[in-house]
Coordinates of C-alpha atoms in Angstrom, one line a residue:
X172 CA -51.3 59.0 -9.6
X173 CA -47.7 59.2 -10.8
X174 CA -45.6 56.3 -12.1
X175 CA -41.9 56.0 -11.3
X176 CA -39.2 53.4 -11.9
X177 CA -37.5 51.3 -9.3
X178 CA -34.5 49.0 -9.8
X179 CA -34.6 45.3 -8.8
X180 CA -31.8 42.8 -8.8
X181 CA -32.3 39.3 -10.2
X182 CA -32.7 37.9 -6.7
X183 CA -35.4 40.4 -5.8
X184 CA -37.3 39.8 -9.1
X185 CA -37.3 36.1 -8.5
X186 CA -38.7 36.7 -5.0
X187 CA -41.4 39.0 -6.4
X188 CA -42.4 36.5 -9.1
X189 CA -42.7 33.7 -6.5
X190 CA -44.8 36.0 -4.2
X191 CA -42.1 35.8 -1.5
X192 CA -41.5 39.5 -1.6
X193 CA -44.3 41.9 -1.1
X194 CA -42.4 44.8 0.5
X195 CA -39.2 46.6 -0.3
X196 CA -37.1 49.0 1.7
X197 CA -34.8 51.7 0.2
X198 CA -32.6 54.3 1.8
X199 CA -32.7 56.7 -1.2
X200 CA -32.5 60.3 -0.1
X201 CA -31.1 59.4 3.3
X202 CA -27.4 59.3 2.6
X203 CA -26.8 62.5 4.7
X204 CA -28.7 61.1 7.7
X205 CA -27.1 57.7 7.4
X206 CA -23.6 59.2 7.8
X207 CA -24.4 59.5 11.5
X208 CA -27.9 58.1 12.1
X209 CA -27.8 58.1 15.9
X210 CA -27.3 61.9 15.8
X211 CA -30.7 62.5 14.2
X212 CA -34.3 62.1 15.3
X213 CA -37.4 62.0 13.2
X214 CA -39.4 65.1 13.7
X215 CA -42.3 64.8 11.1
X216 CA -43.2 62.7 8.1
X217 CA -46.1 62.7 5.6
X218 CA -47.2 64.6 2.5
X219 CA -45.2 67.7 1.7
X220 CA -45.5 69.6 -1.6
X221 CA -47.3 66.6 -3.2
X222 CA -44.6 64.1 -2.1
X223 CA -43.9 61.9 0.9
X224 CA -41.2 63.5 3.0
X225 CA -39.5 63.1 6.4
X226 CA -37.9 65.9 8.4
X227 CA -35.1 65.0 10.8
X228 CA -33.5 67.2 13.5
X229 CA -29.9 66.8 14.6
X230 CA -29.8 66.1 18.3
X231 CA -26.8 68.4 19.0
X232 CA -27.0 71.2 16.5
X233 CA -30.8 71.4 15.9
X234 CA -30.0 71.4 12.1
X235 CA -33.1 70.2 10.1
X236 CA -32.9 68.0 7.1
X237 CA -35.9 67.0 4.9
X238 CA -35.7 63.9 2.7
X239 CA -38.2 63.3 0.0
X240 CA -39.1 59.8 -1.1
X241 CA -38.1 59.4 -4.7
X242 CA -40.6 56.7 -5.2
X243 CA -43.7 58.7 -4.5
X244 CA -46.5 58.2 -2.0
X245 CA -49.4 55.9 -1.4
X246 CA -51.5 55.7 -4.5
X247 CA -48.6 56.1 -6.9
X248 CA -47.4 53.2 -9.1
X249 CA -43.9 51.8 -9.4
X250 CA -42.6 49.8 -12.4
X251 CA -39.7 47.5 -11.8
X252 CA -36.6 47.7 -13.9
X253 CA -34.6 44.5 -14.2
X254 CA -31.7 43.1 -16.4
X255 CA -33.0 42.3 -19.9
X256 CA -32.0 41.7 -23.5
X257 CA -33.7 41.6 -26.9
X258 CA -32.7 38.2 -28.4
X259 CA -33.8 37.5 -32.0
X260 CA -36.7 39.9 -31.5
X261 CA -37.8 38.4 -28.2
X262 CA -37.6 40.3 -24.9
X263 CA -35.8 38.1 -22.3
X264 CA -35.5 38.8 -18.5
X265 CA -32.3 37.7 -16.8
X266 CA -34.1 36.6 -13.7
X267 CA -35.9 33.9 -15.7
X268 CA -32.6 32.0 -16.2
X269 CA -30.3 30.1 -13.9
X270 CA -26.9 31.7 -13.5
X271 CA -24.6 30.9 -16.5
X272 CA -27.4 28.9 -18.3
X273 CA -27.9 31.3 -21.1
X274 CA -24.7 33.3 -21.3
X275 CA -23.7 31.7 -24.6
X276 CA -27.1 32.2 -26.3
X277 CA -27.9 35.8 -25.4
X278 CA -25.1 38.3 -25.5
X279 CA -25.4 41.8 -24.3
X280 CA -27.6 41.7 -21.3
X281 CA -28.7 45.3 -20.6
X282 CA -28.5 46.6 -17.0
X283 CA -31.8 47.3 -15.3
X284 CA -31.2 51.1 -15.3
X285 CA -31.7 51.0 -19.1
X286 CA -35.1 49.2 -19.1
X287 CA -37.9 51.2 -20.7
X288 CA -41.3 51.4 -19.0
X289 CA -43.0 49.5 -21.9
X290 CA -40.7 46.5 -21.4
X291 CA -41.3 46.2 -17.6
X292 CA -43.3 43.3 -16.5
X293 CA -43.4 44.3 -12.8
X294 CA -45.9 46.9 -11.7
X295 CA -46.7 47.8 -8.1
X296 CA -49.3 50.1 -6.6
X297 CA -47.6 51.8 -3.7
X298 CA -49.7 51.0 -0.7
X299 CA -47.7 52.7 2.0
X300 CA -44.5 54.7 2.6
X301 CA -43.0 54.8 6.0
X302 CA -39.8 55.7 7.8
X303 CA -38.2 53.2 10.1
X304 CA -34.7 52.2 11.1
X305 CA -33.5 48.9 9.6
X306 CA -32.8 47.4 13.0
X307 CA -36.5 48.0 13.9
X308 CA -37.9 45.7 11.2
X309 CA -40.3 43.1 12.5
X310 CA -40.1 39.4 11.7
X311 CA -43.3 39.6 9.6
X312 CA -41.8 42.6 7.6
X313 CA -38.5 40.7 7.1
X314 CA -40.5 37.8 5.6
X315 CA -42.5 40.2 3.4
X316 CA -39.1 41.4 2.2
X317 CA -38.4 37.9 1.0
X318 CA -36.3 36.6 3.9
X319 CA -36.9 32.9 4.5
X320 CA -37.5 31.8 8.1

């Protein structure tokens, strides 16, 4: 099992803490495909070289492109990075405060990218990795993403 970081915005952190968000979707590694997504078809996906990967084939040129999931594969663990600050020796998380409610008290909020693993309060066991087009998301999956009906 490997552990990897994943960034979360304040809104996503709040949804996770309220158990409204149990899934997350990311397009990391798919920038090349997403320049013209209709020109590519998924050929294979699954474990490749110890990582989860998807190979796409261009429908006109037969070019192949393999994208590796930067978050690992089922069985790995993710730790959530979020906006934070040390304030008088106490670790505070921005998502715990209403907008503008604490700006005068805690200066210097640190962006999520700088959060250390030991300071992360969010930990997730990666249950499944899959490839799907955003427009194919089911209503149940949209709700698991934190969308309210």
